[in-house]
PDB file of C-alpha atoms in Angstrom:
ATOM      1  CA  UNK A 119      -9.410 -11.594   6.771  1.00 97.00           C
ATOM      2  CA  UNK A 120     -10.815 -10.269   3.235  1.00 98.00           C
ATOM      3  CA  UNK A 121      -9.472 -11.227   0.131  1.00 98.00           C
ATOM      4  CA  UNK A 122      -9.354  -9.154  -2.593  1.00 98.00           C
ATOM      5  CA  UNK A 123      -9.378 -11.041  -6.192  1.00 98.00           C
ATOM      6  CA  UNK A 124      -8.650  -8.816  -9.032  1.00 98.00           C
ATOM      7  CA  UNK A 125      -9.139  -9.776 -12.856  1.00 98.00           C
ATOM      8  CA  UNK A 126      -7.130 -10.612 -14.822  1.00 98.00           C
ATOM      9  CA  UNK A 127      -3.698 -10.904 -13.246  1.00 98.00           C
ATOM     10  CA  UNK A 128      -2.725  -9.172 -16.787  1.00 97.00           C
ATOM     11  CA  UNK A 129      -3.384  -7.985 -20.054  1.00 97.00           C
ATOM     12  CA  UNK A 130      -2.236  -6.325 -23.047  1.00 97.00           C
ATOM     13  CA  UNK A 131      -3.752  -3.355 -24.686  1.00 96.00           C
ATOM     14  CA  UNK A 132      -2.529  -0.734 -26.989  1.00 95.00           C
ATOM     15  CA  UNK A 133      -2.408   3.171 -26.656  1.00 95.00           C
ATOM     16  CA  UNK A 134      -5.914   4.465 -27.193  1.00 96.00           C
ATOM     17  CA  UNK A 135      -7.211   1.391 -25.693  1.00 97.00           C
ATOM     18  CA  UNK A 136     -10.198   1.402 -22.610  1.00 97.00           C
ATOM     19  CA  UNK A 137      -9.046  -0.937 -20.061  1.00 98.00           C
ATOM     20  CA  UNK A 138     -11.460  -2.899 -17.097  1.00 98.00           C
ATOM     21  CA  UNK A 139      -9.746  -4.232 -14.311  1.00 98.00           C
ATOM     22  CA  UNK A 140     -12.058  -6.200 -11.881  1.00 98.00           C
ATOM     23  CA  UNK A 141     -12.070  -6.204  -7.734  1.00 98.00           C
ATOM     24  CA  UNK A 142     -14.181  -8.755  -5.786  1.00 98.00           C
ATOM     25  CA  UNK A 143     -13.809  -8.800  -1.969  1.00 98.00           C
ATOM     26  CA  UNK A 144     -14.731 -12.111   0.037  1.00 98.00           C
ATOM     27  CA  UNK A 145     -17.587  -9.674   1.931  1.00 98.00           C
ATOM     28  CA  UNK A 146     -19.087  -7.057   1.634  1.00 98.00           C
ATOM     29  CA  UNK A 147     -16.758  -4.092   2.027  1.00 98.00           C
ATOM     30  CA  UNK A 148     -18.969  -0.714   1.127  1.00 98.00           C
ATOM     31  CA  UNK A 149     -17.280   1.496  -0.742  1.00 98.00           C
ATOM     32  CA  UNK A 150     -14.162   1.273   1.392  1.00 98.00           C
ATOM     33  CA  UNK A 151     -12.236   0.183  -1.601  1.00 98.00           C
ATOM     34  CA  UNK A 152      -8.717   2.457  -3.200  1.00 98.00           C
ATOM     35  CA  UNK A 153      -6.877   1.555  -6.198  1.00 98.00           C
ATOM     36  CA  UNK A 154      -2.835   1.896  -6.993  1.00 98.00           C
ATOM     37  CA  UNK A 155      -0.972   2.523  -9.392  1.00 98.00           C
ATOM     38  CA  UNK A 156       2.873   1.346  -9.328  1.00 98.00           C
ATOM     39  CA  UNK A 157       5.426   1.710 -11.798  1.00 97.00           C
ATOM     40  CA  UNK A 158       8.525  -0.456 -12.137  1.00 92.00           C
ATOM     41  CA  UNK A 159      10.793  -0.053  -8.861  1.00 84.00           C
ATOM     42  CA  UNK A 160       8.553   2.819  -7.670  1.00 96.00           C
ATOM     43  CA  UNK A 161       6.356   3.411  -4.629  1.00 98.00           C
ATOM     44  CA  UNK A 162       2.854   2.922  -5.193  1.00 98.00           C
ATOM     45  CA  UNK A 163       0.363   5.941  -5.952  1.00 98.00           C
ATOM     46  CA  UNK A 164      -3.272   6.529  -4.687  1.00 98.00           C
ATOM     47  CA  UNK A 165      -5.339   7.342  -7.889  1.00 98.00           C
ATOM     48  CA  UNK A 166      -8.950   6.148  -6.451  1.00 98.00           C
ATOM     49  CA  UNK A 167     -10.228   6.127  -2.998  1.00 98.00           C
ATOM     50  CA  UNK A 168     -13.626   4.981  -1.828  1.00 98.00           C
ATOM     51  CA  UNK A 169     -14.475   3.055  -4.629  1.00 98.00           C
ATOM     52  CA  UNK A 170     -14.974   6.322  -6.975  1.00 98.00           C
ATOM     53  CA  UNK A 171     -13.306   9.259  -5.725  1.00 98.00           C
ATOM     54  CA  UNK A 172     -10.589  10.630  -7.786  1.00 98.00           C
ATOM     55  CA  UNK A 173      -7.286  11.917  -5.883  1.00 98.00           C
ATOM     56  CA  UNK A 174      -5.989  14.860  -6.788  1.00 96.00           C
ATOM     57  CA  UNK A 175      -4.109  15.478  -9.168  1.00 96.00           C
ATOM     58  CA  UNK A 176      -5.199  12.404 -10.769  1.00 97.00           C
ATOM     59  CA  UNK A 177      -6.041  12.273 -14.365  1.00 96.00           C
ATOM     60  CA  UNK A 178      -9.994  12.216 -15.165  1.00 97.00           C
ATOM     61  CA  UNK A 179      -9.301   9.273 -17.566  1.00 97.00           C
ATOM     62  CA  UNK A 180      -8.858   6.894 -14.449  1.00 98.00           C
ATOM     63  CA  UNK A 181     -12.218   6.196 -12.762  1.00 98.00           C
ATOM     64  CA  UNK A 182     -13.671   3.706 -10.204  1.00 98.00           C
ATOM     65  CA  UNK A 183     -16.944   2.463  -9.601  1.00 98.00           C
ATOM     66  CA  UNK A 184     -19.039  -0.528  -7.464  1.00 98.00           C
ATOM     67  CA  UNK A 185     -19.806  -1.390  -4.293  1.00 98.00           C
ATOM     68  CA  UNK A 186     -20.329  -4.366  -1.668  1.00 98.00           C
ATOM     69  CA  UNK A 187     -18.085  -6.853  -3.236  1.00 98.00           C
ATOM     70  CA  UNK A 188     -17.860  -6.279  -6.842  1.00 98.00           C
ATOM     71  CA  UNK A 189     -15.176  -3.283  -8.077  1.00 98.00           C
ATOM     72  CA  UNK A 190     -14.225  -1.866 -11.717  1.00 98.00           C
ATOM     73  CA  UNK A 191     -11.416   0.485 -12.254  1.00 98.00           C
ATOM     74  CA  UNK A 192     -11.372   1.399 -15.722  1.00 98.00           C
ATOM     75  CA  UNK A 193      -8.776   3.558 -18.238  1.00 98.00           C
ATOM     76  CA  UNK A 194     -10.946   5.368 -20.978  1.00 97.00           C
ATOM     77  CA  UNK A 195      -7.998   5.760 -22.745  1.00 96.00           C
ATOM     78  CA  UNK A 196      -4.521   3.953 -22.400  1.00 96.00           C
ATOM     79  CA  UNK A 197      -1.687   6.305 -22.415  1.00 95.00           C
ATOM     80  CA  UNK A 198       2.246   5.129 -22.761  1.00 93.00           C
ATOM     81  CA  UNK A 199       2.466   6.236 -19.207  1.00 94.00           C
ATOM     82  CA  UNK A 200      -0.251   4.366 -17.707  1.00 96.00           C
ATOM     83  CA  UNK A 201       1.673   0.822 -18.393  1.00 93.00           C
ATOM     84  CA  UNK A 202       2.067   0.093 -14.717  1.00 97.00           C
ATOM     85  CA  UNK A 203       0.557  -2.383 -12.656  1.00 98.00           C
ATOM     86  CA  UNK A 204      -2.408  -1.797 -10.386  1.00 98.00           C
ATOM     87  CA  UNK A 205      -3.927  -2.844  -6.945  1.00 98.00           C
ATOM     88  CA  UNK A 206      -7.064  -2.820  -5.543  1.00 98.00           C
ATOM     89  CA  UNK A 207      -7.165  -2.596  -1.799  1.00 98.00           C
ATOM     90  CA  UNK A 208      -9.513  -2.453   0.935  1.00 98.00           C
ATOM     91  CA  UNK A 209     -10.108  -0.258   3.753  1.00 98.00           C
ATOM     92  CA  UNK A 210     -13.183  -1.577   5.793  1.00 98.00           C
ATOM     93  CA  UNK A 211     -11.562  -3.719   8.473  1.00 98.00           C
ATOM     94  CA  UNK A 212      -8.167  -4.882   9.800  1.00 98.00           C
ATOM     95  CA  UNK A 213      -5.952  -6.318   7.779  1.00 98.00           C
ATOM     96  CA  UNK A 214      -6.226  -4.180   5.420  1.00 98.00           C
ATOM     97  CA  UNK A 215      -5.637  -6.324   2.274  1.00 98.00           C
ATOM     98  CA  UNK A 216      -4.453  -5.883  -1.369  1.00 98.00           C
ATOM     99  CA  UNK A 217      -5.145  -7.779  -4.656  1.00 98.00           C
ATOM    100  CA  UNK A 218      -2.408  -9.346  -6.543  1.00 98.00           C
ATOM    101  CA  UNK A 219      -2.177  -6.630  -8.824  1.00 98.00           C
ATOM    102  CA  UNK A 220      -2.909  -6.794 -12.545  1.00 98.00           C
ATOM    103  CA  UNK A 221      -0.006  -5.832 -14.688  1.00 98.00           C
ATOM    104  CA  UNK A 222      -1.185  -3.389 -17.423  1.00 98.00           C
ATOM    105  CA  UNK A 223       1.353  -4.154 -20.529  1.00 95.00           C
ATOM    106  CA  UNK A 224       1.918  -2.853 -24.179  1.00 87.00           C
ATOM    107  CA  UNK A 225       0.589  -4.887 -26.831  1.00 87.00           C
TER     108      UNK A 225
ATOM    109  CA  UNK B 300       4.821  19.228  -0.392  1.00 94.00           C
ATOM    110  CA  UNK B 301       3.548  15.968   1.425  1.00 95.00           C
ATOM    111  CA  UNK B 302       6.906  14.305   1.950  1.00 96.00           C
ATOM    112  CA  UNK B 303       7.658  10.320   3.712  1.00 97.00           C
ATOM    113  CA  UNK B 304      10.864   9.546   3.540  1.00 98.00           C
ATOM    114  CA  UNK B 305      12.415   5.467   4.161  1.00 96.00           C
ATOM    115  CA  UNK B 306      15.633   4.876   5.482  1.00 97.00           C
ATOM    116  CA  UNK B 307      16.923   2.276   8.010  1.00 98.00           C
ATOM    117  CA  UNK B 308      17.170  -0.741   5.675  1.00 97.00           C
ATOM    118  CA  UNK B 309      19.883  -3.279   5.592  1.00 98.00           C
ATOM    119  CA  UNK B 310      20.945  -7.320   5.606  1.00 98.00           C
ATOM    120  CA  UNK B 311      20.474  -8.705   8.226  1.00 98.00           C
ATOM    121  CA  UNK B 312      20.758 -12.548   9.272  1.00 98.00           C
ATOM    122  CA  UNK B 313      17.912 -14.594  10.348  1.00 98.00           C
ATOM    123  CA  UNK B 314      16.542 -14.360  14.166  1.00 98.00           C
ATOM    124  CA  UNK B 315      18.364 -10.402  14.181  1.00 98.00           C
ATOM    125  CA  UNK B 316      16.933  -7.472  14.520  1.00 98.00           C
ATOM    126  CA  UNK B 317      16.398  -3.489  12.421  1.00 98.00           C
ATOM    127  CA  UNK B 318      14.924  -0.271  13.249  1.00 98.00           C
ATOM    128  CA  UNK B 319      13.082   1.382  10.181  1.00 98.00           C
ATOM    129  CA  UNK B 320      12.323   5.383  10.050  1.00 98.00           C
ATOM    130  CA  UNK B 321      10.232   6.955   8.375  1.00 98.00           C
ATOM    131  CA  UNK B 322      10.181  11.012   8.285  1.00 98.00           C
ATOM    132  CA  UNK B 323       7.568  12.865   7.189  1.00 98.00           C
ATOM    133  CA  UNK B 324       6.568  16.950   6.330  1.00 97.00           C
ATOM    134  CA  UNK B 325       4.345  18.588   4.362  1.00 97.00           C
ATOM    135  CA  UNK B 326       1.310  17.996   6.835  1.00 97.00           C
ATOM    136  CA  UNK B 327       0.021  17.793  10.234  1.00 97.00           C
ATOM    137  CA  UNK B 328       1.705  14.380  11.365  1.00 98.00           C
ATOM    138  CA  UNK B 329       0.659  14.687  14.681  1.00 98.00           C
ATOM    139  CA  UNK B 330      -2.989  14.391  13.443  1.00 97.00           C
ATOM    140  CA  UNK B 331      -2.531  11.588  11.045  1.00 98.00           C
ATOM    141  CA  UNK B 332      -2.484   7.633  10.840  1.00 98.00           C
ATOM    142  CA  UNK B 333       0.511   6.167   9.504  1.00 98.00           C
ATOM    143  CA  UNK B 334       1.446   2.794   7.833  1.00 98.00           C
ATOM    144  CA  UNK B 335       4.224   0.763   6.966  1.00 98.00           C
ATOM    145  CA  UNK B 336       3.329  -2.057   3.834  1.00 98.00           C
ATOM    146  CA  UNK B 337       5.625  -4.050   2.361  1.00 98.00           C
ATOM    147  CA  UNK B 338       6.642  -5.842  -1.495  1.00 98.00           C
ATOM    148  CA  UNK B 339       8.436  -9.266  -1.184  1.00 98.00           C
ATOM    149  CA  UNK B 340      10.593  -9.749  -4.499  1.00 97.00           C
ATOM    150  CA  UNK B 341       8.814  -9.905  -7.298  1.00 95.00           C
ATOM    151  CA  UNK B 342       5.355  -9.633  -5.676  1.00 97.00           C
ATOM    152  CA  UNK B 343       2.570  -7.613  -4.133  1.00 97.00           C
ATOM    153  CA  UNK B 344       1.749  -5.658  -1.533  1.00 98.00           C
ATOM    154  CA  UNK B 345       0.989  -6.467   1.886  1.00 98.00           C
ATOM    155  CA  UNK B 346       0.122  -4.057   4.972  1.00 98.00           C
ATOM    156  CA  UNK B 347       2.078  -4.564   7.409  1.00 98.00           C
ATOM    157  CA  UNK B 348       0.919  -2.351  10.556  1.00 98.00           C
ATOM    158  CA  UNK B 349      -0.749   1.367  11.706  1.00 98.00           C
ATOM    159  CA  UNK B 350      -0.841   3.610  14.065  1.00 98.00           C
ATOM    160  CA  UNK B 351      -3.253   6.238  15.448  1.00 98.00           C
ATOM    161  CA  UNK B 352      -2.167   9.630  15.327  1.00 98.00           C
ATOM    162  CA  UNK B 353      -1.223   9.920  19.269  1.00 97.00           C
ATOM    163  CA  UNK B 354      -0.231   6.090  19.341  1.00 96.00           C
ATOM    164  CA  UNK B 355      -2.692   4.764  21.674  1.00 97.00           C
ATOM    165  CA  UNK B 356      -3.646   2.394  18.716  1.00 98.00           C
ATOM    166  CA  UNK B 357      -1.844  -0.288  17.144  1.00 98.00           C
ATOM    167  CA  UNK B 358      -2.432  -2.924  14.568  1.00 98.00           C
ATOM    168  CA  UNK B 359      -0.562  -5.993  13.114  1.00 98.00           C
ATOM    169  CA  UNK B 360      -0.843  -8.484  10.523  1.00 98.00           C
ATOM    170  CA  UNK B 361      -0.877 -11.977  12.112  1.00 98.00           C
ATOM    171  CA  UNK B 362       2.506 -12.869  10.286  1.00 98.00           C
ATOM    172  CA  UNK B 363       4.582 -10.029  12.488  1.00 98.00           C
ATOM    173  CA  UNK B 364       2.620 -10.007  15.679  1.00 98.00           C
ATOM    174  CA  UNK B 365       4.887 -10.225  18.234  1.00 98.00           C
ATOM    175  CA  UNK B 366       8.377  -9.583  16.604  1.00 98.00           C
ATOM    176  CA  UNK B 367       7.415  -6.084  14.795  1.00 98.00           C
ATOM    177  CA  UNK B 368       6.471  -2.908  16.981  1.00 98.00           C
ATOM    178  CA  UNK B 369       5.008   0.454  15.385  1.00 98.00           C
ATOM    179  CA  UNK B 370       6.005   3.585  16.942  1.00 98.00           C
ATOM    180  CA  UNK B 371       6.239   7.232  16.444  1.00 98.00           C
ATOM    181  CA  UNK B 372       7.461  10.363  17.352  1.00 98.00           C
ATOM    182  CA  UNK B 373       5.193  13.330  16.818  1.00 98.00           C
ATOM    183  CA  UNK B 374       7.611  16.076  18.244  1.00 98.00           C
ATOM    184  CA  UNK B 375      10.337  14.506  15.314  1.00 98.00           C
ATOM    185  CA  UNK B 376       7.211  13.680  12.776  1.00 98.00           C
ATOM    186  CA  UNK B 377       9.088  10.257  13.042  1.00 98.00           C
ATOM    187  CA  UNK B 378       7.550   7.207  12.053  1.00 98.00           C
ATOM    188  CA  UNK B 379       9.481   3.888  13.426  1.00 98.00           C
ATOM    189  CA  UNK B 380       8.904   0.004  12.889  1.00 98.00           C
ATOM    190  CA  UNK B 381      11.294  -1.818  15.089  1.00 98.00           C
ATOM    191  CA  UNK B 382      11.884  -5.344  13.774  1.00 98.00           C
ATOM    192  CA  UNK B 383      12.887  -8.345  15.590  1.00 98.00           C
ATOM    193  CA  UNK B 384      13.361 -12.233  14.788  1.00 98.00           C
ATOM    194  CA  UNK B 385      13.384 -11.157  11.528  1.00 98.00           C
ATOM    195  CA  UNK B 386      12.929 -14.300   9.241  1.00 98.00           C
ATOM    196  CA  UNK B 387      13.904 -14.796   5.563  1.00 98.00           C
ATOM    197  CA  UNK B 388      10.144 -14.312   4.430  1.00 98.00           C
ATOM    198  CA  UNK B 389      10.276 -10.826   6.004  1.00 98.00           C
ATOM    199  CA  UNK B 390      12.714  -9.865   3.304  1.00 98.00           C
ATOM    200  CA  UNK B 391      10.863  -7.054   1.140  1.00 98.00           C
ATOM    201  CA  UNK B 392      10.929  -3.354   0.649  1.00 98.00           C
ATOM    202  CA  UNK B 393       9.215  -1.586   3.320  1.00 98.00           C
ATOM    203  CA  UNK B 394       6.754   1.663   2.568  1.00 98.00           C
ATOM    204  CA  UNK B 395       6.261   4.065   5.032  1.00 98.00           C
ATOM    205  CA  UNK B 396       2.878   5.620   4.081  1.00 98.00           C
ATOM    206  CA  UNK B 397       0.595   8.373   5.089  1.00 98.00           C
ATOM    207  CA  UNK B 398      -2.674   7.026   6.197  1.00 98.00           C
ATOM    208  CA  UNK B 399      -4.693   4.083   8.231  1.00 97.00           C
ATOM    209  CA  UNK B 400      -6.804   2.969   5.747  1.00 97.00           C
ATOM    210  CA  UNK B 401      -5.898   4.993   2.586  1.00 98.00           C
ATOM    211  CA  UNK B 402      -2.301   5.114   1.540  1.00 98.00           C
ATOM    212  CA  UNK B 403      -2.357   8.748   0.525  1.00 97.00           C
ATOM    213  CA  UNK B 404       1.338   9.116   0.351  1.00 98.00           C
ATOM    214  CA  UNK B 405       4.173   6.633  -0.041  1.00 98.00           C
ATOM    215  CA  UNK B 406       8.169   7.006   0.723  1.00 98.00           C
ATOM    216  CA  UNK B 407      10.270   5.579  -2.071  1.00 97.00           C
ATOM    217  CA  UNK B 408      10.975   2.123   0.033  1.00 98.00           C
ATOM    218  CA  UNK B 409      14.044   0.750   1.750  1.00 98.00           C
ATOM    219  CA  UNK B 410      15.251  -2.961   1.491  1.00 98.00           C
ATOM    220  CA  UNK B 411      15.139  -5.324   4.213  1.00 98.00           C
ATOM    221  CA  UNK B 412      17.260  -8.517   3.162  1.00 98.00           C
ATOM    222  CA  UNK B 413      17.233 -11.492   5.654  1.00 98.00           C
ATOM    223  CA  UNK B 414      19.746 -13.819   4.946  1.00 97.00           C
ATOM    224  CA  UNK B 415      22.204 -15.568   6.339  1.00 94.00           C
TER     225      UNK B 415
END
């Protein structure tokens, strides 16, 4: 199976703020790599898909980038909204596996 | 509007057995993969199994192999994971969600409890 590490597990930041979250797989995966958003007690939501592509409807201040094994998903610019917790995941080969999330909080 | 919908949920007591549903709308089911993943308490996610649009294809993780079964119903755009010997670490909310690979769309969740 792949694992999926993400960094850190959490942070804080403040509104305004430009926030990194790492993704390394255990092999190389491509670009077969999404990331998540969840909220507190919601389902998840696809904002990234193959590594870099933006889903619809998906703000331009989320954006992805990397390939092989090493993953950034970074927020230009923290909004109130975007305090959620987020999950890489990859898509090259059954099981498809998740990080443990990294939980975005307010400073 | 892409629409999953969860239901089927419920406690249940170790070694018994529940039938999630999942209905869907909004887009060509018939043509589309479909997953179920799942959230423990208090922790991540985890994919549980998928299906290939006509069903000839099915995949597990290794933890439910043999006690979970995927199905689906194209005609209903019905999406089913039957679950048997449930055990107390299959207790989580389960996500139907569009997609094989890529978890386009997710249903809001229902609540599988296994206790006793």
């Amino acid at each position: 199976d792949i694992q999926m590490t993400q960094s850190p597990s959490s942070l804080s930041a403040s509104v305004g703020d430009r926030v990194i979250i790492t993704c390394r797989a255990s092999q190389s995966i491509g670009t077969y790599l999404n990331w998540y958003q969840q909220k507190s007690r919601k389902a998840p939501e696809l904002l990234i898909y193959g590594a870099s592509n933006l889903q619809s409807g998906v703000p331009s201040s989320f954006s992805g980038s990397g390939s092989g094994t090493d993953f950034t998903f970074t927020i230009s610019s923290l909004q109130p909204e975007d305090f959620a917790t987020y999950y890489c995941q990859q898509n090259y080969s059954i099981p498809r596996t998740f990080g443990q999330g990294t939980k975005v909080e307010i400073k | 509007e892409v629409q999953v919908v969860d239901s089927g949920g419920g406690l249940v007591q170790p070694g018994g057995s529940l039938r999630l549903s999942c209905a869907a709308s909004g887009f060509t089911f018939s043509n589309t993969w479909m997953s179920w993943v799942r959230q423990a308490p208090g922790k991540g996610l985890e994919w549980v199994a998928n299906i290939k649009p006509d069903g000839s294809e099915k995949y597990y993780v290794d933890s439910v192999k043999g006690r979970f079964t995927i199905s689906r119903d194209n005609a209903k755009s019905s999406l089913y994971l039957q679950m048997n010997s449930l055990r107390a670490e299959d207790t989580a909310v389960y996500y139907c969600a569009r997609g094989g690979g890529v978890f386009a769309k997710w249903g809001q969740g229902t609540l599988v409890a296994v206790s006793s």
